[in-house]
Amino acid sequence: MSQYDNTFNTAAVRERSIIKNVYMWMTAGLGLTGAVAWWFSGNMALMSAFYSNPMLFFGAIIGELVLVMYLSRNIMRMSSGAATAAFAGYAILNGVTLSTIFLAYTGATIALAFVTTAAAFGAMSLYALTTSRSLQGMGHYLMMGLIGIIIASVINFFLKSPALYYLISYVGIAVFMGLTAYDTQRILAMSRQYSGSVDETDYIRISIIGALKLYLDFINIFLFVLRIFGRRR
């Protein structure tokens, strides 16, 4: 076997390893968020203290935004320990802010929404990993769709229109399913770029930033699906 073949095989193995670790980190983040949300929702004293204090609630929301932006911009300059801590911190904060779903929705509804989300997410991610078609041109349109969802959500906060509520939910699912495929293909390209020569720290950094992108896509699909299923307690 030639040196080129050895190098190619090694790069392919590392590429698959990076992709595998992205999904492992994403799954760990989702598991941590779910565990924290479930535990927090069962502690009414903590729930009452948290949601009755606007500074705590909005502080958690701001903390989530800061962590996402900081990780997105600085991940390749952070130590592996700092990147791991930031990702875990975000997953924990998100678990706290999402804890109300266990009080607002039945367990059956949450479970059905999760299974539906996992199937949709898995299908789009698998498509992106296997297709030969470039999905990078979708990015601009998906961002326009995301901005449209935000604007429509703000408008409907005042209108309280059930029809617009469901329209936003369906469009939101479509946009984040598209983002799942788009982000998966970007992560695949990143893994190919770094698969030839990457140290252990970069390996963890790439895995975490990829996991964060897919984690956000999954969570948003789940929340929109939950809005549609919507069997409240």
CSV table of C-alpha atoms in Angstrom, one decimal:
chain,number,residue,atom,x,y,z
A,1,MET,CA,0.0,0.0,0.0
A,2,SER,CA,1.4,3.4,-1.0
A,3,GLN,CA,2.0,6.3,1.4
A,4,TYR,CA,-0.8,8.1,-0.3
A,5,ASP,CA,-3.2,5.3,0.4
A,6,ASN,CA,-2.1,5.2,4.1
A,7,THR,CA,-2.6,8.9,4.4
A,8,PHE,CA,-6.0,8.8,2.7
A,9,ASN,CA,-7.2,5.9,4.9
A,10,THR,CA,-6.0,7.7,8.1
A,11,ALA,CA,-7.7,10.9,7.1
A,12,ALA,CA,-10.9,9.0,6.3
A,13,VAL,CA,-10.8,7.3,9.7
A,14,ARG,CA,-10.3,10.6,11.5
A,15,GLU,CA,-13.1,12.2,9.5
A,16,ARG,CA,-15.5,9.5,10.6
A,17,SER,CA,-14.3,9.7,14.1
A,18,ILE,CA,-14.9,13.5,14.2
A,19,ILE,CA,-18.5,13.0,12.8
A,20,LYS,CA,-19.1,10.3,15.4
A,21,ASN,CA,-17.9,12.5,18.2
A,22,VAL,CA,-20.1,15.4,17.0
A,23,TYR,CA,-23.2,13.2,17.5
A,24,MET,CA,-21.9,11.9,20.8
A,25,TRP,CA,-21.4,15.4,22.2
A,26,MET,CA,-24.8,16.5,20.8
A,27,THR,CA,-26.5,13.5,22.4
A,28,ALA,CA,-24.7,14.2,25.7
A,29,GLY,CA,-25.9,17.8,25.6
A,30,LEU,CA,-29.5,16.8,24.9
A,31,GLY,CA,-29.4,14.2,27.7
A,32,LEU,CA,-28.0,16.8,30.1
A,33,THR,CA,-30.6,19.4,29.2
A,34,GLY,CA,-33.4,16.8,29.5
A,35,ALA,CA,-32.1,15.6,32.9
A,36,VAL,CA,-31.8,19.1,34.3
A,37,ALA,CA,-35.2,20.2,32.9
A,38,TRP,CA,-36.9,17.1,34.5
A,39,TRP,CA,-35.1,17.5,37.8
A,40,PHE,CA,-35.8,21.3,38.0
A,41,SER,CA,-39.5,20.9,37.1
A,42,GLY,CA,-39.8,18.5,40.1
A,43,ASN,CA,-38.5,21.0,42.6
A,44,MET,CA,-41.3,23.5,43.0
A,45,ALA,CA,-39.4,25.7,45.5
A,46,LEU,CA,-36.6,26.2,42.9
A,47,MET,CA,-39.2,26.7,40.1
A,48,SER,CA,-41.0,29.3,42.1
A,49,ALA,CA,-37.8,31.2,43.1
A,50,PHE,CA,-36.5,31.1,39.5
A,51,TYR,CA,-39.7,32.2,37.6
A,52,SER,CA,-40.8,34.7,40.2
A,53,ASN,CA,-37.5,36.6,39.9
A,54,PRO,CA,-37.2,38.2,36.4
A,55,MET,CA,-33.5,38.9,37.0
A,56,LEU,CA,-32.8,35.2,37.4
A,57,PHE,CA,-34.9,34.2,34.4
A,58,PHE,CA,-33.6,36.8,32.0
A,59,GLY,CA,-30.1,36.3,33.4
A,60,ALA,CA,-30.3,32.7,32.3
A,61,ILE,CA,-31.6,33.6,28.9
A,62,ILE,CA,-28.8,36.2,28.4
A,63,GLY,CA,-26.3,33.6,29.7
A,64,GLU,CA,-27.4,31.2,27.1
A,65,LEU,CA,-27.0,33.7,24.3
A,66,VAL,CA,-23.6,34.8,25.6
A,67,LEU,CA,-22.3,31.2,25.8
A,68,VAL,CA,-23.5,30.4,22.2
A,69,MET,CA,-21.9,33.5,20.8
A,70,TYR,CA,-18.7,33.1,22.7
A,71,LEU,CA,-18.4,29.4,21.7
A,72,SER,CA,-19.1,30.2,18.1
A,73,ARG,CA,-16.5,32.9,17.9
A,74,ASN,CA,-13.8,31.7,20.1
A,75,ILE,CA,-14.0,27.9,20.1
A,76,MET,CA,-10.7,27.4,18.2
A,77,ARG,CA,-8.8,29.5,20.7
A,78,MET,CA,-10.3,27.9,23.8
A,79,SER,CA,-8.8,25.0,25.8
A,80,SER,CA,-10.6,21.7,25.5
A,81,GLY,CA,-11.6,22.0,29.1
A,82,ALA,CA,-13.0,25.5,28.7
A,83,ALA,CA,-14.9,24.5,25.6
A,84,THR,CA,-16.4,21.5,27.3
A,85,ALA,CA,-17.4,23.5,30.4
A,86,ALA,CA,-19.0,26.2,28.2
A,87,PHE,CA,-21.0,23.6,26.2
A,88,ALA,CA,-22.1,21.8,29.4
A,89,GLY,CA,-23.0,25.2,31.0
A,90,TYR,CA,-25.2,26.1,28.0
A,91,ALA,CA,-26.9,22.7,28.1
A,92,ILE,CA,-27.6,23.1,31.9
A,93,LEU,CA,-29.0,26.7,31.5
A,94,ASN,CA,-31.2,25.5,28.6
A,95,GLY,CA,-32.5,22.7,30.8
A,96,VAL,CA,-33.5,25.2,33.5
A,97,THR,CA,-35.3,27.5,31.0
A,98,LEU,CA,-37.0,24.6,29.3
A,99,SER,CA,-38.1,22.9,32.6
A,100,THR,CA,-41.7,24.4,32.3
A,101,ILE,CA,-42.5,22.0,29.4
A,102,PHE,CA,-42.8,19.2,32.0
A,103,LEU,CA,-45.4,21.2,33.8
A,104,ALA,CA,-47.2,22.5,30.7
A,105,TYR,CA,-47.4,19.3,28.6
A,106,THR,CA,-48.3,15.7,29.3
A,107,GLY,CA,-45.5,13.1,29.3
A,108,ALA,CA,-47.0,11.3,26.3
A,109,THR,CA,-47.0,14.6,24.3
A,110,ILE,CA,-43.4,15.3,25.2
A,111,ALA,CA,-42.3,11.7,24.3
A,112,LEU,CA,-44.2,11.8,21.0
A,113,ALA,CA,-42.7,15.2,20.1
A,114,PHE,CA,-39.2,13.9,20.9
A,115,VAL,CA,-39.6,10.7,18.8
A,116,THR,CA,-41.0,12.8,15.9
A,117,THR,CA,-38.1,15.3,16.2
A,118,ALA,CA,-35.5,12.5,16.4
A,119,ALA,CA,-36.9,10.9,13.2
A,120,ALA,CA,-37.1,14.2,11.3
A,121,PHE,CA,-33.6,15.3,12.5
A,122,GLY,CA,-32.1,11.9,11.7
A,123,ALA,CA,-33.5,11.8,8.2
A,124,MET,CA,-32.2,15.3,7.3
A,125,SER,CA,-28.8,14.7,8.8
A,126,LEU,CA,-28.5,11.4,7.1
A,127,TYR,CA,-29.4,13.0,3.8
A,128,ALA,CA,-26.8,15.6,4.2
A,129,LEU,CA,-24.1,13.0,5.0
A,130,THR,CA,-24.9,10.9,2.0
A,131,THR,CA,-26.0,13.3,-0.8
A,132,SER,CA,-23.5,14.5,-3.4
A,133,ARG,CA,-25.5,17.7,-3.8
A,134,SER,CA,-24.0,20.8,-2.2
A,135,LEU,CA,-26.5,22.4,0.2
A,136,GLN,CA,-24.4,25.5,0.9
A,137,GLY,CA,-26.6,27.7,-1.3
A,138,MET,CA,-29.5,27.1,1.2
A,139,GLY,CA,-27.8,29.1,3.9
A,140,HIS,CA,-29.0,32.5,2.8
A,141,TYR,CA,-32.6,31.4,2.3
A,142,LEU,CA,-32.7,29.6,5.7
A,143,MET,CA,-31.4,32.7,7.5
A,144,MET,CA,-34.1,34.8,5.8
A,145,GLY,CA,-36.6,32.2,7.0
A,146,LEU,CA,-35.3,32.4,10.5
A,147,ILE,CA,-35.5,36.1,10.6
A,148,GLY,CA,-39.1,35.9,9.2
A,149,ILE,CA,-40.0,33.5,12.1
A,150,ILE,CA,-38.6,35.9,14.7
A,151,ILE,CA,-40.5,38.9,13.2
A,152,ALA,CA,-43.7,36.9,12.9
A,153,SER,CA,-43.4,35.6,16.5
A,154,VAL,CA,-43.0,39.1,17.8
A,155,ILE,CA,-46.0,40.3,15.8
A,156,ASN,CA,-48.1,37.3,17.1
A,157,PHE,CA,-47.1,38.1,20.6
A,158,PHE,CA,-49.5,41.0,20.4
A,159,LEU,CA,-52.0,39.6,17.9
A,160,LYS,CA,-52.5,36.2,19.7
A,161,SER,CA,-53.6,34.6,16.4
A,162,PRO,CA,-54.0,30.8,16.6
A,163,ALA,CA,-53.7,30.5,12.8
A,164,LEU,CA,-50.4,32.5,12.7
A,165,TYR,CA,-49.2,30.5,15.8
A,166,TYR,CA,-49.5,27.2,13.8
A,167,LEU,CA,-48.2,28.7,10.6
A,168,ILE,CA,-45.0,29.9,12.5
A,169,SER,CA,-44.7,26.4,14.0
A,170,TYR,CA,-44.8,24.6,10.7
A,171,VAL,CA,-42.5,27.1,9.0
A,172,GLY,CA,-40.2,26.8,12.0
A,173,ILE,CA,-40.0,23.0,11.6
A,174,ALA,CA,-39.2,23.4,7.9
A,175,VAL,CA,-36.5,26.0,8.4
A,176,PHE,CA,-34.7,24.1,11.2
A,177,MET,CA,-34.9,20.8,9.2
A,178,GLY,CA,-33.2,22.7,6.4
A,179,LEU,CA,-30.7,24.0,8.9
A,180,THR,CA,-30.1,20.5,10.1
A,181,ALA,CA,-29.1,19.4,6.6
A,182,TYR,CA,-27.1,22.6,6.0
A,183,ASP,CA,-25.2,22.4,9.3
A,184,THR,CA,-24.5,18.7,8.9
A,185,GLN,CA,-22.9,19.2,5.6
A,186,ARG,CA,-20.8,22.1,6.9
A,187,ILE,CA,-19.7,19.9,9.8
A,188,LEU,CA,-18.8,17.2,7.2
A,189,ALA,CA,-16.7,19.7,5.3
A,190,MET,CA,-15.0,20.9,8.5
A,191,SER,CA,-14.2,17.3,9.4
A,192,ARG,CA,-12.6,16.7,6.0
A,193,GLN,CA,-10.6,20.0,6.3
A,194,TYR,CA,-9.1,19.0,9.7
A,195,SER,CA,-9.0,15.2,9.3
A,196,GLY,CA,-5.5,15.2,7.8
A,197,SER,CA,-3.7,16.9,10.7
A,198,VAL,CA,-5.4,17.8,13.9
A,199,ASP,CA,-4.3,17.5,17.5
A,200,GLU,CA,-6.4,16.2,20.3
A,201,THR,CA,-7.5,19.7,21.5
A,202,ASP,CA,-8.6,20.7,18.0
A,203,TYR,CA,-10.4,17.4,17.7
A,204,ILE,CA,-12.5,18.2,20.8
A,205,ARG,CA,-13.1,21.8,19.7
A,206,ILE,CA,-14.4,20.8,16.3
A,207,SER,CA,-16.6,18.1,17.9
A,208,ILE,CA,-18.1,20.5,20.4
A,209,ILE,CA,-18.8,23.4,17.9
A,210,GLY,CA,-20.4,20.9,15.5
A,211,ALA,CA,-22.4,19.4,18.3
A,212,LEU,CA,-23.6,22.8,19.4
A,213,LYS,CA,-25.0,23.6,15.9
A,214,LEU,CA,-26.9,20.3,15.7
A,215,TYR,CA,-28.1,20.6,19.3
A,216,LEU,CA,-29.6,24.0,18.5
A,217,ASP,CA,-31.3,22.6,15.4
A,218,PHE,CA,-32.7,19.6,17.3
A,219,ILE,CA,-34.0,21.7,20.2
A,220,ASN,CA,-35.8,24.2,18.0
A,221,ILE,CA,-37.4,21.4,15.9
A,222,PHE,CA,-38.6,19.8,19.1
A,223,LEU,CA,-40.1,23.0,20.5
A,224,PHE,CA,-42.0,23.7,17.3
A,225,VAL,CA,-43.3,20.1,17.1
A,226,LEU,CA,-44.3,20.4,20.7
A,227,ARG,CA,-46.3,23.5,19.9
A,228,ILE,CA,-48.2,21.7,17.2
A,229,PHE,CA,-48.9,18.5,19.2
A,230,GLY,CA,-49.7,20.8,22.2
A,231,ARG,CA,-51.7,18.5,24.5
A,232,ARG,CA,-51.3,20.5,27.7
A,233,ARG,CA,-51.9,19.3,31.2
